[in-house]
XYZ file of C-alpha atoms in Angstrom:
681
model
C -8.801 36.453 18.250
C -5.999 36.964 15.733
C -6.610 36.605 12.006
C -5.135 33.048 11.777
C -7.008 32.094 14.942
C -10.317 33.453 13.663
C -9.866 31.801 10.272
C -8.979 28.487 11.938
C -12.041 28.723 14.170
C -14.302 29.232 11.154
C -12.701 26.396 9.194
C -12.924 24.068 12.183
C -16.573 24.845 12.817
C -17.476 24.428 9.166
C -15.628 21.117 8.720
C -17.024 19.672 11.912
C -20.560 20.782 11.088
C -20.471 19.325 7.575
C -18.982 16.071 8.892
C -21.712 15.651 11.509
C -24.393 16.634 8.978
C -23.274 14.129 6.369
C -23.353 11.339 8.952
C -26.870 12.140 10.182
C -28.940 14.282 7.804
C -30.775 13.710 4.564
C -32.570 17.071 4.386
C -32.733 20.487 6.078
C -28.949 20.409 5.975
C -28.501 24.051 7.006
C -31.082 23.977 9.823
C -33.315 26.589 8.206
C -36.138 25.159 10.299
C -36.409 22.828 13.310
C -35.263 19.300 12.562
C -38.012 16.783 11.909
C -37.846 12.971 11.759
C -37.901 13.092 7.965
C -34.712 15.193 7.922
C -32.700 12.472 9.610
C -31.299 9.210 8.280
C -32.943 6.098 9.640
C -29.580 4.353 9.933
C -26.779 6.918 10.264
C -23.297 5.514 9.668
C -19.893 7.040 10.104
C -17.044 7.633 12.534
C -17.518 10.745 14.614
C -14.928 10.548 17.398
C -11.883 11.497 15.336
C -13.596 14.379 13.491
C -13.104 17.315 15.901
C -9.372 16.784 16.341
C -8.729 15.918 12.691
C -10.640 18.975 11.501
C -8.713 21.133 13.973
C -5.358 19.862 12.693
C -6.327 20.168 9.018
C -7.575 23.740 9.469
C -4.306 24.910 10.992
C -2.112 22.994 8.545
C -3.992 24.537 5.609
C -3.750 28.058 7.009
C -0.051 27.788 7.795
C 0.821 26.179 4.458
C 2.140 28.684 1.960
C 3.082 31.272 4.563
C 6.729 32.219 4.599
C 7.375 30.096 1.533
C 6.718 26.861 3.432
C 4.398 24.221 2.005
C 2.763 21.750 4.412
C 1.395 18.526 2.938
C -1.025 16.731 5.286
C -1.502 12.955 5.293
C -4.197 11.188 7.292
C -3.143 8.024 9.063
C -6.609 6.931 10.163
C -8.997 5.833 7.430
C -11.885 6.804 9.711
C -10.748 10.418 9.369
C -12.243 10.357 5.882
C -15.414 11.955 7.260
C -13.449 15.105 8.047
C -11.491 14.908 4.779
C -14.665 14.726 2.694
C -16.170 17.628 4.632
C -13.068 19.709 3.931
C -13.161 18.644 0.281
C -16.731 19.872 -0.088
C -15.941 23.200 1.593
C -12.854 23.888 -0.525
C -14.452 22.823 -3.811
C -12.042 19.955 -4.382
C -14.913 17.469 -4.119
C -16.954 19.062 -6.900
C -13.981 18.846 -9.257
C -14.111 15.038 -9.054
C -17.849 14.624 -8.415
C -19.905 17.430 -10.057
C -23.040 16.483 -8.110
C -21.568 18.046 -4.955
C -21.320 21.818 -5.658
C -20.670 24.253 -2.810
C -24.279 25.205 -2.249
C -27.238 23.885 -0.300
C -28.231 21.339 -2.925
C -24.667 20.106 -3.129
C -24.643 19.551 0.635
C -27.998 17.781 0.441
C -26.552 15.508 -2.220
C -23.478 14.841 -0.103
C -25.459 14.043 3.030
C -27.751 11.687 1.140
C -24.840 10.009 -0.621
C -22.746 9.447 2.493
C -21.287 6.922 3.298
C -20.970 5.876 -0.350
C -20.200 9.382 -1.645
C -20.578 8.412 -5.288
C -18.099 5.520 -5.143
C -15.491 7.513 -3.226
C -16.494 5.809 0.017
C -16.566 7.201 3.528
C -12.912 6.776 4.461
C -9.799 8.590 3.312
C -9.795 8.864 -0.476
C -6.946 9.708 -2.871
C -9.359 11.900 -4.823
C -9.062 14.686 -2.213
C -6.277 16.590 -0.444
C -4.686 14.783 2.524
C -5.487 11.461 0.817
C -2.128 10.515 -0.664
C -1.844 7.789 1.977
C -4.728 5.325 2.171
C -5.575 4.941 5.852
C -6.782 1.352 5.563
C -3.264 0.110 6.334
C -3.218 1.363 9.901
C 0.251 2.248 11.108
C 1.902 3.023 7.787
C 1.390 6.758 7.565
C 4.530 7.840 9.444
C 7.012 5.771 7.359
C 5.065 6.651 4.190
C 5.586 10.318 5.087
C 9.290 9.654 5.608
C 9.566 8.165 2.129
C 7.634 11.054 0.604
C 9.903 13.540 2.363
C 12.963 12.000 0.704
C 11.922 13.689 -2.519
C 10.659 16.914 -0.964
C 12.249 20.124 -2.061
C 13.301 22.885 0.274
C 10.449 24.545 2.081
C 8.146 21.500 2.009
C 7.191 19.608 5.161
C 5.167 16.386 5.200
C 2.671 16.412 8.091
C 1.184 12.997 8.929
C -1.767 13.217 11.323
C -1.627 10.050 13.423
C -4.090 8.568 15.869
C -2.936 7.557 19.333
C -4.211 4.027 18.716
C -2.207 3.980 15.494
C 0.921 4.601 17.543
C 0.448 1.181 19.153
C 1.088 -0.579 15.836
C 4.540 -2.069 15.272
C 4.957 -0.194 11.997
C 4.491 3.227 13.588
C 6.500 2.251 16.661
C 9.453 1.215 14.500
C 9.135 4.280 12.263
C 10.066 6.675 15.079
C 13.489 5.014 15.213
C 13.621 4.633 11.434
C 13.878 8.417 11.102
C 17.514 8.090 12.219
C 18.237 6.195 8.996
C 16.837 9.076 6.924
C 18.475 12.227 8.309
C 17.221 15.554 7.054
C 13.801 14.343 5.918
C 11.289 17.099 6.789
C 8.475 15.186 8.519
C 6.375 16.742 11.281
C 3.976 14.210 12.829
C 0.907 15.481 14.643
C -0.256 12.804 17.071
C -3.962 13.080 17.784
C -4.188 12.080 21.451
C -7.935 11.832 22.019
C -7.565 9.107 24.610
C -9.131 6.148 22.879
C -8.689 3.704 20.084
C -11.917 2.109 18.831
C -13.052 0.316 21.965
C -10.662 1.059 24.821
C -8.303 3.720 26.169
C -5.137 4.174 24.128
C -1.802 3.504 25.777
C 0.021 6.598 24.537
C -2.628 9.027 25.749
C -2.334 7.441 29.187
C 1.159 8.883 29.624
C 1.398 12.156 31.500
C 3.182 15.135 29.960
C 6.558 14.251 31.488
C 6.419 10.607 30.386
C 5.208 11.561 26.916
C 8.110 13.960 26.437
C 10.553 11.366 27.742
C 9.121 8.720 25.401
C 9.641 10.984 22.388
C 13.098 12.061 23.548
C 14.198 8.461 23.998
C 13.349 7.838 20.351
C 15.229 10.945 19.237
C 12.292 13.347 18.840
C 11.606 16.706 20.444
C 8.024 16.840 21.703
C 5.714 19.828 21.720
C 2.319 19.352 23.373
C -0.876 21.385 23.064
C -4.215 20.687 24.683
C -7.240 21.570 22.562
C -9.683 23.151 22.778
C -8.573 24.285 26.276
C -5.710 26.108 24.610
C -7.185 28.377 21.954
C -6.549 28.428 18.222
C -3.797 31.022 18.585
C -1.825 28.799 20.960
C -2.055 25.779 18.686
C -1.170 27.834 15.610
C 1.909 29.226 17.339
C 3.027 25.754 18.443
C 2.525 24.385 14.939
C 4.477 27.248 13.394
C 7.364 26.707 15.800
C 7.299 22.948 15.162
C 7.520 23.603 11.420
C 10.466 25.947 11.934
C 12.225 23.353 14.106
C 11.625 20.655 11.493
C 13.017 22.808 8.692
C 16.054 23.502 10.864
C 16.735 19.765 11.044
C 15.353 19.070 14.516
C 13.087 16.012 14.585
C 9.889 17.318 16.150
C 6.538 15.751 16.998
C 3.471 17.764 17.987
C 1.175 16.000 20.442
C -2.367 17.342 20.198
C -4.185 16.295 23.350
C -7.984 16.500 23.250
C -11.157 14.730 24.379
C -12.639 12.113 22.084
C -15.783 13.376 20.378
C -15.626 16.819 21.959
C -18.322 19.265 20.849
C -20.688 16.321 20.294
C -23.386 15.029 22.679
C -22.147 14.761 26.252
C -24.523 11.984 27.244
C -27.042 9.806 25.393
C -29.710 7.825 27.195
C -28.025 8.597 30.497
C -24.622 7.252 29.397
C -21.485 9.346 29.077
C -20.370 9.752 25.442
C -17.744 12.497 25.251
C -14.385 11.199 26.367
C -15.377 7.550 25.997
C -15.245 4.862 23.320
C -18.971 5.506 22.697
C -17.939 8.593 20.733
C -16.034 6.503 18.177
C -19.039 6.163 15.884
C -22.141 8.329 15.908
C -23.721 8.272 19.373
C -27.157 9.231 18.009
C -28.351 6.198 16.089
C -32.113 6.631 16.606
C -32.716 10.324 16.005
C -35.268 9.509 13.296
C -37.506 7.707 15.797
C -36.467 9.000 19.241
C -37.563 12.569 19.940
C -34.953 13.064 22.663
C -32.153 12.047 20.282
C -33.648 14.271 17.569
C -33.516 17.294 19.856
C -29.992 16.353 20.948
C -28.913 16.176 17.307
C -30.461 19.575 16.608
C -28.684 21.117 19.603
C -25.413 19.505 18.554
C -25.535 20.793 14.984
C -26.776 24.210 16.075
C -23.779 24.622 18.371
C -21.588 25.163 15.294
C -23.778 28.156 14.312
C -24.209 27.242 10.629
C -26.114 30.484 10.016
C -22.813 32.328 10.567
C -20.946 30.029 8.213
C -23.228 29.811 5.172
C -25.418 32.111 3.118
C -29.094 31.426 2.492
C -28.085 29.516 -0.644
C -25.618 27.360 1.220
C -22.492 29.068 -0.119
C -19.654 29.960 2.265
C -20.428 33.248 3.982
C -17.971 36.167 3.867
C -15.959 35.090 6.907
C -15.736 31.445 5.920
C -15.002 32.360 2.300
C -12.083 34.524 3.427
C -10.760 31.713 5.631
C -11.000 29.244 2.751
C -9.193 31.682 0.473
C -6.377 32.004 3.009
C -5.919 28.230 3.243
C -3.761 26.067 0.970
C -4.202 22.361 0.409
C -1.050 21.090 -1.331
C -0.642 17.459 -2.271
C 2.249 15.173 -3.008
C 3.163 15.973 -6.575
C 5.415 13.807 -8.647
C 8.088 15.895 -10.374
C 8.063 16.151 -14.127
C 9.421 12.792 -15.256
C 13.021 12.909 -16.344
C 14.336 10.563 -19.029
C 14.546 7.148 -17.398
C 17.884 5.416 -17.909
C 18.091 1.867 -19.197
C 20.884 -0.505 -18.355
C 23.037 -0.978 -21.433
C 23.286 -4.477 -22.837
C 26.868 -5.543 -22.392
C 28.804 -7.866 -24.651
C 29.278 -10.212 -21.725
C 26.057 -11.116 -19.908
C 26.063 -10.971 -16.077
C 27.224 -14.272 -14.642
C 25.969 -13.971 -11.068
C 23.065 -12.680 -9.060
C 25.206 -9.945 -7.506
C 26.605 -8.867 -10.863
C 23.122 -8.607 -12.402
C 21.505 -6.706 -9.525
C 24.332 -4.313 -8.718
C 24.969 -3.393 -12.356
C 21.367 -2.501 -13.130
C 20.821 -0.652 -9.856
C 23.926 1.485 -10.288
C 22.796 2.564 -13.760
C 19.405 3.662 -12.429
C 20.824 5.242 -9.263
C 22.893 7.635 -11.369
C 19.651 9.335 -12.462
C 19.217 10.683 -8.913
C 15.586 9.611 -8.473
C 16.237 5.992 -7.494
C 16.647 4.401 -4.059
C 17.269 0.956 -2.590
C 15.466 -0.123 0.583
C 16.539 -3.289 2.354
C 16.621 -4.950 5.744
C 20.060 -5.505 7.205
C 20.696 -8.280 4.680
C 22.463 -6.754 1.679
C 25.732 -8.429 2.579
C 23.965 -11.738 3.151
C 22.356 -11.339 -0.265
C 25.823 -10.824 -1.777
C 25.081 -7.167 -2.457
C 27.456 -5.638 0.069
C 28.659 -3.105 -2.501
C 25.211 -1.450 -2.386
C 25.318 -0.951 1.377
C 26.367 2.482 2.561
C 25.487 4.219 -0.684
C 23.710 7.575 -0.301
C 20.707 6.126 -2.123
C 20.474 2.999 0.069
C 18.476 2.632 3.288
C 18.945 -0.438 5.483
C 16.556 -1.013 8.352
C 15.411 -4.244 9.966
C 11.669 -3.690 9.500
C 10.118 -4.739 6.201
C 6.790 -3.009 6.873
C 8.526 0.323 7.474
C 10.698 -0.040 4.384
C 7.675 -0.933 2.259
C 5.833 2.207 3.340
C 8.917 4.350 2.798
C 9.218 3.053 -0.747
C 5.489 3.637 -1.332
C 5.852 7.223 -0.102
C 8.906 7.737 -2.298
C 6.934 6.392 -5.280
C 4.115 8.825 -4.484
C 6.457 11.730 -5.162
C 7.718 10.250 -8.426
C 10.734 8.447 -7.021
C 11.728 5.020 -8.333
C 13.202 2.235 -6.272
C 13.314 -1.356 -5.107
C 12.909 -3.182 -1.817
C 15.291 -6.171 -1.547
C 14.386 -8.745 1.073
C 14.406 -12.398 1.997
C 11.432 -14.267 0.582
C 10.656 -15.595 4.074
C 10.032 -12.115 5.495
C 8.098 -10.699 2.554
C 4.672 -11.823 3.886
C 5.041 -9.024 6.452
C 4.406 -6.663 3.531
C 1.105 -8.252 2.496
C -1.308 -5.865 4.236
C 0.498 -2.770 2.996
C 0.735 -4.043 -0.572
C -2.930 -5.059 -0.706
C -3.853 -1.585 0.528
C -1.526 0.007 -2.016
C -3.232 -1.919 -4.814
C -6.626 -0.792 -3.505
C -5.449 2.809 -3.538
C -4.263 2.538 -7.148
C -7.733 1.309 -8.159
C -9.588 4.148 -6.449
C -10.854 7.263 -8.233
C -8.394 10.114 -8.109
C -5.289 7.968 -7.613
C -2.334 9.558 -9.371
C -0.062 7.396 -11.540
C 3.141 6.420 -9.779
C 6.328 4.553 -10.593
C 5.947 0.852 -9.968
C 6.500 -0.662 -6.542
C 9.361 -3.129 -7.060
C 10.192 -5.995 -4.727
C 13.177 -8.309 -5.198
C 12.925 -11.503 -3.149
C 15.945 -13.723 -2.685
C 17.197 -16.253 -0.114
C 14.190 -18.458 -0.561
C 13.477 -21.564 1.450
C 14.982 -24.107 -0.933
C 18.444 -22.871 0.083
C 17.764 -21.754 3.640
C 16.861 -22.902 7.121
C 13.519 -24.332 8.173
C 12.345 -21.011 9.576
C 13.185 -19.229 6.327
C 10.817 -21.029 3.970
C 7.672 -19.061 3.196
C 6.645 -18.056 -0.342
C 3.240 -16.857 0.879
C 3.417 -13.309 -0.456
C 3.304 -14.275 -4.121
C 0.462 -16.714 -3.411
C -1.514 -13.937 -1.723
C -0.892 -11.378 -4.452
C -1.808 -13.721 -7.306
C -5.046 -14.627 -5.524
C -6.089 -10.956 -5.715
C -6.344 -11.135 -9.510
C -5.220 -7.525 -9.740
C -3.842 -6.823 -13.229
C -1.208 -4.512 -11.738
C 0.554 -7.511 -10.159
C 3.429 -9.222 -11.936
C 5.357 -12.139 -10.420
C 8.618 -12.522 -12.291
C 10.780 -15.645 -12.006
C 13.980 -15.155 -14.048
C 15.904 -18.351 -14.680
C 19.404 -16.850 -14.708
C 21.315 -13.596 -14.072
C 20.842 -12.302 -17.632
C 17.075 -12.606 -17.304
C 17.226 -11.113 -13.818
C 19.068 -8.038 -15.131
C 16.536 -7.647 -17.933
C 13.448 -7.864 -15.710
C 14.942 -5.472 -13.155
C 15.656 -2.926 -15.878
C 12.123 -3.303 -17.203
C 10.538 -3.076 -13.742
C 12.514 0.030 -12.779
C 11.211 1.909 -15.821
C 7.577 0.793 -15.502
C 4.669 2.644 -13.907
C 1.570 1.589 -12.018
C 2.650 -2.002 -11.398
C 3.541 -4.150 -8.418
C 6.541 -6.125 -9.649
C 7.621 -9.047 -7.471
C 10.877 -10.558 -8.728
C 11.915 -13.891 -7.214
C 15.563 -14.756 -7.839
C 18.109 -16.822 -5.940
C 21.571 -15.618 -5.026
C 23.179 -19.054 -5.523
C 25.193 -19.854 -8.637
C 23.369 -22.180 -11.038
C 24.118 -23.386 -14.576
C 23.696 -20.643 -17.224
C 20.839 -20.686 -19.729
C 21.185 -19.612 -23.377
C 19.910 -16.062 -23.874
C 18.521 -16.502 -27.389
C 14.882 -16.505 -26.149
C 15.292 -13.670 -23.660
C 13.569 -11.061 -25.813
C 10.621 -13.377 -26.407
C 10.305 -14.109 -22.699
C 10.267 -10.391 -21.911
C 7.678 -9.616 -24.591
C 5.334 -12.562 -24.014
C 6.125 -13.693 -20.492
C 7.119 -17.194 -21.688
C 9.003 -18.983 -24.450
C 9.999 -22.457 -25.614
C 13.615 -23.302 -24.822
C 14.937 -24.960 -27.998
C 18.115 -26.200 -26.331
C 16.094 -28.470 -24.030
C 13.162 -29.303 -26.336
C 12.552 -31.973 -28.958
C 11.565 -30.849 -32.446
C 8.466 -33.041 -32.743
C 5.121 -32.278 -31.021
C 5.484 -33.020 -27.312
C 3.727 -35.656 -25.263
C 5.001 -33.883 -22.143
C 5.662 -30.189 -21.623
C 7.700 -29.129 -18.615
C 7.058 -25.523 -17.564
C 9.904 -24.049 -15.523
C 9.258 -21.002 -13.343
C 12.550 -19.752 -11.991
C 16.205 -20.588 -11.656
C 16.112 -23.672 -9.432
C 13.268 -25.301 -11.439
C 15.309 -24.681 -14.602
C 18.388 -26.374 -13.152
C 16.488 -29.397 -11.822
C 14.588 -29.783 -15.103
C 17.800 -29.774 -17.121
C 19.139 -32.508 -14.834
C 15.980 -34.623 -15.111
C 15.405 -34.463 -18.883
C 17.912 -37.123 -19.983
C 16.297 -39.644 -17.628
C 12.758 -38.665 -18.674
C 13.607 -39.184 -22.335
C 15.543 -42.385 -21.732
C 13.072 -44.078 -19.391
C 9.752 -42.800 -20.750
C 10.670 -42.537 -24.438
C 8.555 -39.476 -25.268
C 9.070 -36.121 -26.937
C 9.479 -33.369 -24.365
C 9.165 -29.606 -24.659
C 10.512 -27.173 -22.072
C 8.842 -23.799 -21.650
C 10.288 -21.046 -19.498
C 7.757 -18.784 -17.807
C 9.312 -15.460 -16.882
C 6.040 -13.809 -15.815
C 3.789 -16.212 -13.903
C 0.689 -14.251 -14.893
C 1.226 -15.418 -18.492
C -0.359 -18.669 -17.273
C -3.487 -16.812 -16.149
C -6.752 -15.847 -17.781
C -6.166 -13.067 -20.357
C -9.459 -11.525 -19.239
C -7.734 -10.778 -15.908
C -4.009 -10.630 -16.575
C -2.507 -8.364 -19.264
C 0.200 -10.961 -19.944
C -2.243 -13.891 -19.947
C -1.970 -16.085 -23.043
C -5.057 -16.618 -25.180
C -6.102 -20.248 -25.795
C -4.518 -20.442 -29.237
C -1.282 -18.866 -27.970
C -1.268 -21.186 -24.973
C -1.738 -24.313 -27.085
C 0.955 -23.219 -29.517
C 3.337 -22.676 -26.614
C 2.529 -25.762 -24.535
C 1.504 -28.205 -27.242
C -2.127 -28.938 -28.034
C -2.480 -32.209 -26.142
C 0.725 -32.518 -24.129
C 0.571 -33.381 -20.456
C 1.749 -30.453 -18.368
C 4.316 -30.558 -15.565
C 4.789 -27.158 -13.924
C 7.862 -26.712 -11.730
C 7.736 -23.598 -9.588
C 9.612 -21.962 -6.716
C 6.492 -21.082 -4.745
C 3.300 -22.759 -3.623
C 1.571 -25.003 -6.163
C -1.620 -23.205 -5.099
C -0.322 -20.022 -6.727
C -0.034 -21.821 -10.078
C -3.424 -23.492 -9.712
C -4.990 -20.090 -9.036
C -3.727 -19.026 -12.458
C -4.508 -22.214 -14.377
C -7.895 -22.854 -12.749
C -9.890 -25.334 -14.852
C -8.973 -23.931 -18.252
C -6.712 -26.826 -19.288
C -8.348 -30.036 -20.545
C -5.111 -31.985 -20.130
C -3.333 -33.811 -17.308
C -1.528 -31.270 -15.139
C 0.725 -31.616 -12.112
C 2.469 -28.819 -10.220
C 5.656 -29.296 -8.212
C 6.486 -26.495 -5.787
C 7.123 -25.565 -2.176
C 5.743 -27.909 0.464
C 6.047 -27.469 4.204
C 7.907 -30.168 6.141
C 7.165 -31.323 9.669
C 10.358 -29.849 11.008
C 13.932 -28.934 10.099
C 15.293 -30.992 7.218
C 18.369 -30.900 5.056
C 17.998 -29.013 1.805
C 18.132 -32.284 -0.077
C 15.291 -33.676 2.034
C 13.195 -30.536 1.515
C 13.586 -30.825 -2.245
C 12.883 -34.561 -2.210
C 9.744 -34.126 -0.097
C 8.409 -31.590 -2.597
C 9.449 -33.600 -5.641
C 11.919 -30.966 -6.820
C 14.621 -33.445 -7.787
C 15.442 -35.350 -10.963
C 13.791 -38.390 -9.416
C 10.735 -36.385 -8.416
C 10.288 -34.906 -11.897
C 10.734 -38.354 -13.479
C 8.057 -39.824 -11.222
C 5.667 -36.955 -11.926
C 6.242 -37.273 -15.666
C 5.422 -40.972 -15.475
C 2.163 -40.288 -13.656
C 1.164 -37.629 -16.146
C 1.871 -39.788 -19.189
C -0.174 -42.662 -17.756
C -3.067 -40.271 -17.182
C -2.670 -38.910 -20.700
C -2.808 -42.426 -22.100
C -6.019 -43.135 -20.179
C -7.543 -39.923 -21.504
C -6.719 -40.994 -25.055
C -8.772 -44.185 -24.609
C -11.929 -42.348 -23.496
């Protein structure tokens, strides 16, 4: 066996052994004596089936990385592959750098086995604390487009290598990402597709294709396929195929490496008379009763012994000479954000932007000149009146929001800044990916990244029946994640300001909701206050005396309708009214949760101590109620998006929701009556 082949064989055996041990053992982790019932966990938990193939791929990627000046960065698409990732992290010493209780010795392995699947709050799935964890595998299907986004910022000699499961390739996000590569020419991405034949409970569709059909499938999508069967083909054959695939990728040829293997190979062949290897029974551990069943205990011992741990580790549990040399020859690079360059800010012009298109295009062009900024959008830039951004070298248009969202997340992971511009109606497609992204940012070891920015326009108030769905902001606010900001600028000047602020921020998920339709302008004298505090009183629409009614406007259309309704409210109800603009919806939330949340004294000063509260919003009233909760001892009503029974005119949609001058007048009357009743209690 050649040197790379021998090193890969040692790394594979060691990773696979440690993975199986951490699933099953609590003691005797190096098999210094025969296994006894007390050495085994009573309730082993973990995903075994993906381990052999994942460990095989990781070993070869690590050994090839750094050779010939080429750096390979692995990403794991399947969260269940975390078992193999953690095993590799313990072997390389990366794990002990983030969790000192897991040193590379026998006691460290004992600690790891006993801690798994919690692993000291790192969990049992893919973690950003370790190499190959820059993509969080919980959002199944996103790894390939995430890798494409990360490769946009890759320098010469770096290849992003996503390791994908064959079940993962059945997801729409992965399926669309193969074609999406055509929109990003020259991005060095080399997918390794782990064809082990099964998803969790049934045969996978992709692995069911024969070699000819598999090659044709890849070719039809514009990819050159290379296929290796492991372990029938030895380590040298796989290493040679991987090296050639890397060379092809660097030469600009889109290449995918299909790694065909048997699910759970090297594990128990049968358990209790049932076939395990090559079936869905290998997905999780097949030996669940080794602590109480002597036959399973002996099977577990034979399984672990087959990796010959005595050849891998010293008596103290340190890597033996051969394994130590293999580990020294391996490299485990990660996505690294470049050193941050000075971030440009859009200059404040003498004349404020007068339209949606003017505001967006001006700010984006300023940031794009820095060279680290990109725009991602479905095929709707022209529809959103941003046709001048289409066709720019820093713009990607593709009709798949989920793919674009992952590409932007991958670009962010390498320090790139950007924005995804989409219709509000299609944004809920991003929910799973964004929730997973927020989870990743909260996990130990997550590196700081530029903010994920999402600009939503073409909302349902000005669109067809099928295009009314503000669900994404409702979902995100319900998470109560302090990284979330939902920004509702009332005019183009405020839109330009919040975009500029979002593009220079880090670690946030900024959702900006702004319509493309021309509406009456709003004085800019409170703009700075709105940016600093998230909300401000609008003097031009407010009475000087303490208000009996405060109208809170959240966005451009609510601002326009409120301005129209105020003369009638004052004339017919005869009360003092205050108008408050909320630029950041989270300012209405609990300050214990939301960084922009107003404290009680600040809130009362802004809204009026005993004024009834009418909130007018673009989205679901439920989103506002989730922020207000029961913290307001005053009459409150929220007017926002309401579903209709079927297609209606825009006027009918607004009237049904109460978003008209008549609707606001009626709501104000109800609130003032309730306020009067409260005063008599």
